[in-house]
Amino acid sequence: MGLVDIIKREARLWCDTCLLPRTCAVCGNLLTEKEEDVCFGCMASLPRHRLTGPELFENPAALTNAPFPVGIVRAWYSYNPSDEYASIIRKGKYDDRPAMLRRMGAIFARDLLMSSDSQAVKGLDVLLPMPMYVLKRMRRGYNQSCEIAAGIGDVLDIPVGDNLVALRGHGTQTRLGFRERSVNIRGCYACRNVEELEGLDVAIVDDVITTGASMSEAMFALAWSGAKPASVSFLALGATV
């Protein structure tokens, strides 16, 4: 992170804590001193996602026919674009709140440690955020998937890699099904420094699994680029049903 980015982040933090009231990202109520981003009540009623594995993808065959063994496939909560909990990811992405996404990633990681997947999670070697095209990254100022991955990695003590890269931008994925999304993003991703991933258990990290097309494309980009990980897992804050 450059000096300018650090100054901008510190300025945002100062404004958030000194000038603006701290409110829950979900219900909008004022937060207490011990609450951060989401109040205890909303966190307790967060609709934790119960599905795991290929059923999180609109086309499960994308995982059953994967070029590598598939590890864990998990999302933290059920994402519905029309309900109040969607604001956790929406505000993190569009309201310049990368630190909130990092903290949500950390909470997700702690939940994973208390789940049946805890041993598999502890066995991961590296987290690979879904890449963002450089022009979009410059406009937003950060990649939300990198922030989520950093939060997960902080708790699990797993490094975050930068091997996945976006070769080009793509049109909006909104309202597209798996097949249309797959066509839309075909050829968008690649993997660099593939030798770094050989024999490792890697996890691709994103903000939301909608159809799974983007994460599937990223997985196959690993194979097309010649990477040879031992397994590939998929982690996301939210997943639509």
Coordinates of C-alpha atoms in Angstrom, one line a residue:
M1 CA 0.0 0.0 0.0
G2 CA 1.4 3.4 -1.0
L3 CA 1.7 6.5 1.2
V4 CA -1.2 8.2 -0.6
D5 CA -3.5 5.2 0.1
I6 CA -2.5 5.1 3.7
I7 CA -3.2 8.8 4.1
K8 CA -6.6 8.4 2.4
R9 CA -7.5 5.4 4.6
E10 CA -6.5 7.2 7.8
A11 CA -8.5 10.3 6.7
R12 CA -11.6 8.1 6.2
L13 CA -11.1 6.5 9.6
W14 CA -10.8 9.9 11.2
C15 CA -14.0 11.1 9.5
D16 CA -15.9 8.0 10.4
T17 CA -14.9 8.2 14.1
C18 CA -14.9 11.9 14.7
L19 CA -17.4 13.5 12.4
L20 CA -20.0 11.0 11.4
P21 CA -22.3 9.0 13.7
R22 CA -21.5 5.3 13.8
T23 CA -24.6 3.4 12.6
C24 CA -25.3 -0.3 11.9
A25 CA -24.8 -1.1 8.2
V26 CA -28.0 -3.3 8.3
C27 CA -30.6 -1.5 10.5
G28 CA -29.2 2.0 10.6
N29 CA -29.4 2.3 14.4
L30 CA -26.5 3.9 16.3
L31 CA -23.8 1.5 17.4
T32 CA -22.5 1.2 20.9
E33 CA -18.8 1.5 21.8
K34 CA -18.5 -2.3 21.7
E35 CA -20.3 -2.7 18.3
E36 CA -18.6 -2.2 14.9
D37 CA -20.2 -2.0 11.5
V38 CA -23.1 -4.3 12.4
C39 CA -25.0 -4.2 15.7
F40 CA -25.2 -7.3 17.9
G41 CA -28.9 -7.8 17.1
C42 CA -28.4 -7.8 13.4
M43 CA -25.4 -10.0 13.6
A44 CA -27.3 -12.5 15.7
S45 CA -30.1 -12.7 13.1
L46 CA -27.8 -12.8 10.1
P47 CA -29.2 -15.4 7.8
R48 CA -26.2 -17.8 7.9
H49 CA -25.9 -19.8 4.7
R50 CA -26.6 -23.5 5.2
L51 CA -25.8 -24.9 1.8
T52 CA -22.2 -26.1 1.1
G53 CA -20.5 -27.7 -1.9
P54 CA -21.4 -27.6 -5.6
E55 CA -25.1 -26.8 -4.8
L56 CA -24.0 -23.2 -4.2
F57 CA -23.3 -23.0 -8.0
E58 CA -26.1 -22.7 -10.5
N59 CA -24.3 -25.2 -12.6
P60 CA -22.8 -27.8 -10.1
A61 CA -21.1 -29.6 -13.1
A62 CA -18.6 -26.7 -13.1
L63 CA -17.2 -28.2 -9.9
T64 CA -17.9 -31.9 -10.4
N65 CA -15.9 -31.6 -13.7
A66 CA -13.2 -29.3 -12.2
P67 CA -9.6 -29.7 -13.4
F68 CA -8.5 -30.0 -9.7
P69 CA -9.9 -31.7 -6.6
V70 CA -12.4 -29.3 -5.0
G71 CA -12.0 -28.5 -1.3
I72 CA -14.6 -26.6 0.7
V73 CA -17.2 -24.4 -0.9
R74 CA -18.8 -22.1 1.6
A75 CA -20.6 -18.7 1.9
W76 CA -21.1 -16.9 5.2
Y77 CA -24.7 -15.8 4.7
S78 CA -27.6 -15.9 2.3
Y79 CA -27.5 -12.9 0.0
N80 CA -30.8 -11.4 -1.2
P81 CA -30.3 -8.1 -3.1
S82 CA -33.6 -6.8 -1.9
D83 CA -33.2 -7.3 1.8
E84 CA -31.4 -5.3 4.4
Y85 CA -28.5 -7.7 4.8
A86 CA -27.4 -7.0 1.3
S87 CA -26.2 -3.6 2.5
I88 CA -23.2 -5.3 4.3
I89 CA -21.7 -6.1 0.9
R90 CA -23.2 -3.2 -1.0
K91 CA -21.9 -0.5 1.4
G92 CA -18.6 -2.2 1.6
K93 CA -18.2 -2.1 -2.2
Y94 CA -19.8 1.2 -3.1
D95 CA -19.6 3.4 0.0
D96 CA -15.8 3.3 0.2
R97 CA -15.7 1.0 3.3
P98 CA -13.0 -1.5 2.6
A99 CA -12.1 -1.9 6.3
M100 CA -15.7 -3.1 7.0
L101 CA -15.3 -5.8 4.4
R102 CA -12.0 -6.9 6.0
R103 CA -13.7 -7.1 9.4
M104 CA -16.6 -9.1 7.9
G105 CA -14.1 -11.5 6.4
A106 CA -12.6 -12.0 9.8
I107 CA -15.9 -12.8 11.4
F108 CA -16.6 -15.2 8.5
A109 CA -13.3 -16.9 9.2
R110 CA -14.1 -17.3 12.9
D111 CA -17.4 -18.9 12.0
L112 CA -15.6 -21.3 9.7
L113 CA -13.3 -22.3 12.6
M114 CA -16.4 -23.3 14.5
S115 CA -18.0 -25.3 11.6
S116 CA -17.6 -28.8 10.4
D117 CA -15.1 -27.5 7.8
S118 CA -12.7 -26.2 10.4
Q119 CA -9.9 -28.8 9.7
A120 CA -10.2 -28.2 5.9
V121 CA -10.0 -24.4 6.4
K122 CA -6.9 -24.8 8.6
G123 CA -5.3 -26.8 5.9
L124 CA -5.5 -24.0 3.3
D125 CA -2.1 -22.7 2.1
V126 CA -3.1 -19.5 0.2
L127 CA -6.1 -17.3 -0.5
L128 CA -6.6 -16.0 -4.0
P129 CA -9.0 -13.0 -4.3
M130 CA -11.1 -12.7 -7.4
P131 CA -9.2 -10.2 -9.5
M132 CA -10.5 -6.8 -10.6
Y133 CA -9.5 -5.2 -13.9
V134 CA -7.0 -2.4 -13.3
L135 CA -9.3 0.5 -14.5
K136 CA -12.1 -0.6 -12.3
R137 CA -9.7 -1.0 -9.4
M138 CA -8.5 2.6 -10.0
R139 CA -12.1 3.9 -10.0
R140 CA -13.1 2.1 -6.8
G141 CA -9.8 2.5 -5.0
Y142 CA -9.7 -1.1 -3.8
N143 CA -10.8 -4.7 -4.7
Q144 CA -13.5 -5.8 -2.3
S145 CA -12.4 -9.5 -2.7
C146 CA -8.9 -8.6 -1.6
E147 CA -10.2 -6.9 1.6
I148 CA -12.4 -9.9 2.4
A149 CA -9.5 -12.3 1.8
A150 CA -7.3 -10.2 4.0
G151 CA -9.8 -10.5 6.9
I152 CA -10.0 -14.2 6.5
G153 CA -6.2 -14.5 6.2
D154 CA -5.7 -12.4 9.4
V155 CA -7.7 -14.8 11.5
L156 CA -6.6 -18.1 9.8
D157 CA -3.0 -17.0 9.4
I158 CA -3.1 -17.7 5.7
P159 CA -1.3 -15.5 3.1
V160 CA -3.2 -13.7 0.4
G161 CA -1.7 -14.2 -3.1
D162 CA -1.9 -12.0 -6.1
N163 CA -1.6 -14.8 -8.7
L164 CA -5.0 -14.3 -10.3
V165 CA -5.2 -11.3 -12.6
A166 CA -7.9 -9.8 -14.7
L167 CA -6.9 -9.4 -18.4
R168 CA -9.8 -7.2 -19.3
G169 CA -13.0 -5.7 -18.1
H170 CA -16.5 -7.2 -18.8
G171 CA -20.0 -6.0 -19.0
T172 CA -22.4 -6.1 -16.1
Q173 CA -23.4 -9.6 -14.8
T174 CA -26.7 -8.4 -13.3
R175 CA -29.7 -10.5 -14.4
L176 CA -27.6 -12.9 -16.3
G177 CA -27.8 -16.7 -15.8
F178 CA -24.8 -19.0 -15.5
R179 CA -24.4 -19.6 -19.3
E180 CA -24.7 -15.9 -20.1
R181 CA -22.3 -14.9 -17.3
S182 CA -19.8 -17.6 -18.5
V183 CA -19.8 -16.1 -22.0
N184 CA -19.5 -12.6 -20.6
I185 CA -16.4 -13.3 -18.6
R186 CA -14.7 -15.9 -20.9
G187 CA -11.0 -15.2 -21.2
C188 CA -11.1 -12.4 -18.5
Y189 CA -8.7 -14.1 -16.1
A190 CA -5.3 -15.6 -16.0
C191 CA -2.7 -16.8 -13.5
R192 CA 0.8 -15.6 -13.1
N193 CA 3.8 -17.1 -11.2
V194 CA 2.0 -20.5 -11.5
E195 CA 5.0 -22.2 -9.9
E196 CA 4.1 -20.6 -6.6
L197 CA 0.9 -22.6 -6.4
E198 CA 2.2 -26.1 -7.2
G199 CA 1.0 -28.6 -4.7
L200 CA -0.8 -26.0 -2.6
D201 CA -4.4 -26.1 -1.3
V202 CA -5.7 -22.7 -2.5
A203 CA -9.0 -20.9 -2.0
I204 CA -10.6 -18.5 -4.4
V205 CA -12.3 -15.7 -2.5
D206 CA -15.1 -13.4 -3.7
D207 CA -17.8 -11.2 -2.2
V208 CA -20.9 -13.0 -3.6
I209 CA -21.6 -16.3 -5.3
T210 CA -24.5 -15.6 -7.6
T211 CA -24.3 -18.3 -10.2
G212 CA -20.7 -19.4 -9.6
A213 CA -19.7 -18.5 -13.2
S214 CA -16.9 -16.0 -12.2
M215 CA -15.3 -18.3 -9.7
S216 CA -15.5 -21.2 -12.1
E217 CA -13.8 -19.1 -14.8
A218 CA -11.1 -18.2 -12.3
M219 CA -10.6 -21.9 -11.4
F220 CA -10.2 -22.9 -15.1
A221 CA -7.9 -19.9 -15.6
L222 CA -5.5 -21.6 -13.1
A223 CA -5.6 -24.8 -15.3
W224 CA -5.2 -22.9 -18.6
S225 CA -2.2 -21.0 -17.2
G226 CA -0.5 -24.2 -16.2
A227 CA -0.9 -24.0 -12.4
K228 CA -1.0 -27.2 -10.5
P229 CA -2.5 -26.7 -7.1
A230 CA -3.4 -29.7 -4.9
S231 CA -7.0 -28.5 -4.5
V232 CA -9.2 -25.5 -5.0
S233 CA -11.7 -24.2 -2.5
F234 CA -14.3 -21.4 -2.8
L235 CA -15.2 -18.9 -0.1
A236 CA -17.6 -15.9 -0.3
L237 CA -19.3 -13.6 2.1
G238 CA -22.7 -14.0 0.5
A239 CA -24.4 -16.5 -1.8
T240 CA -27.8 -16.1 -3.5
V241 CA -30.2 -19.1 -3.5

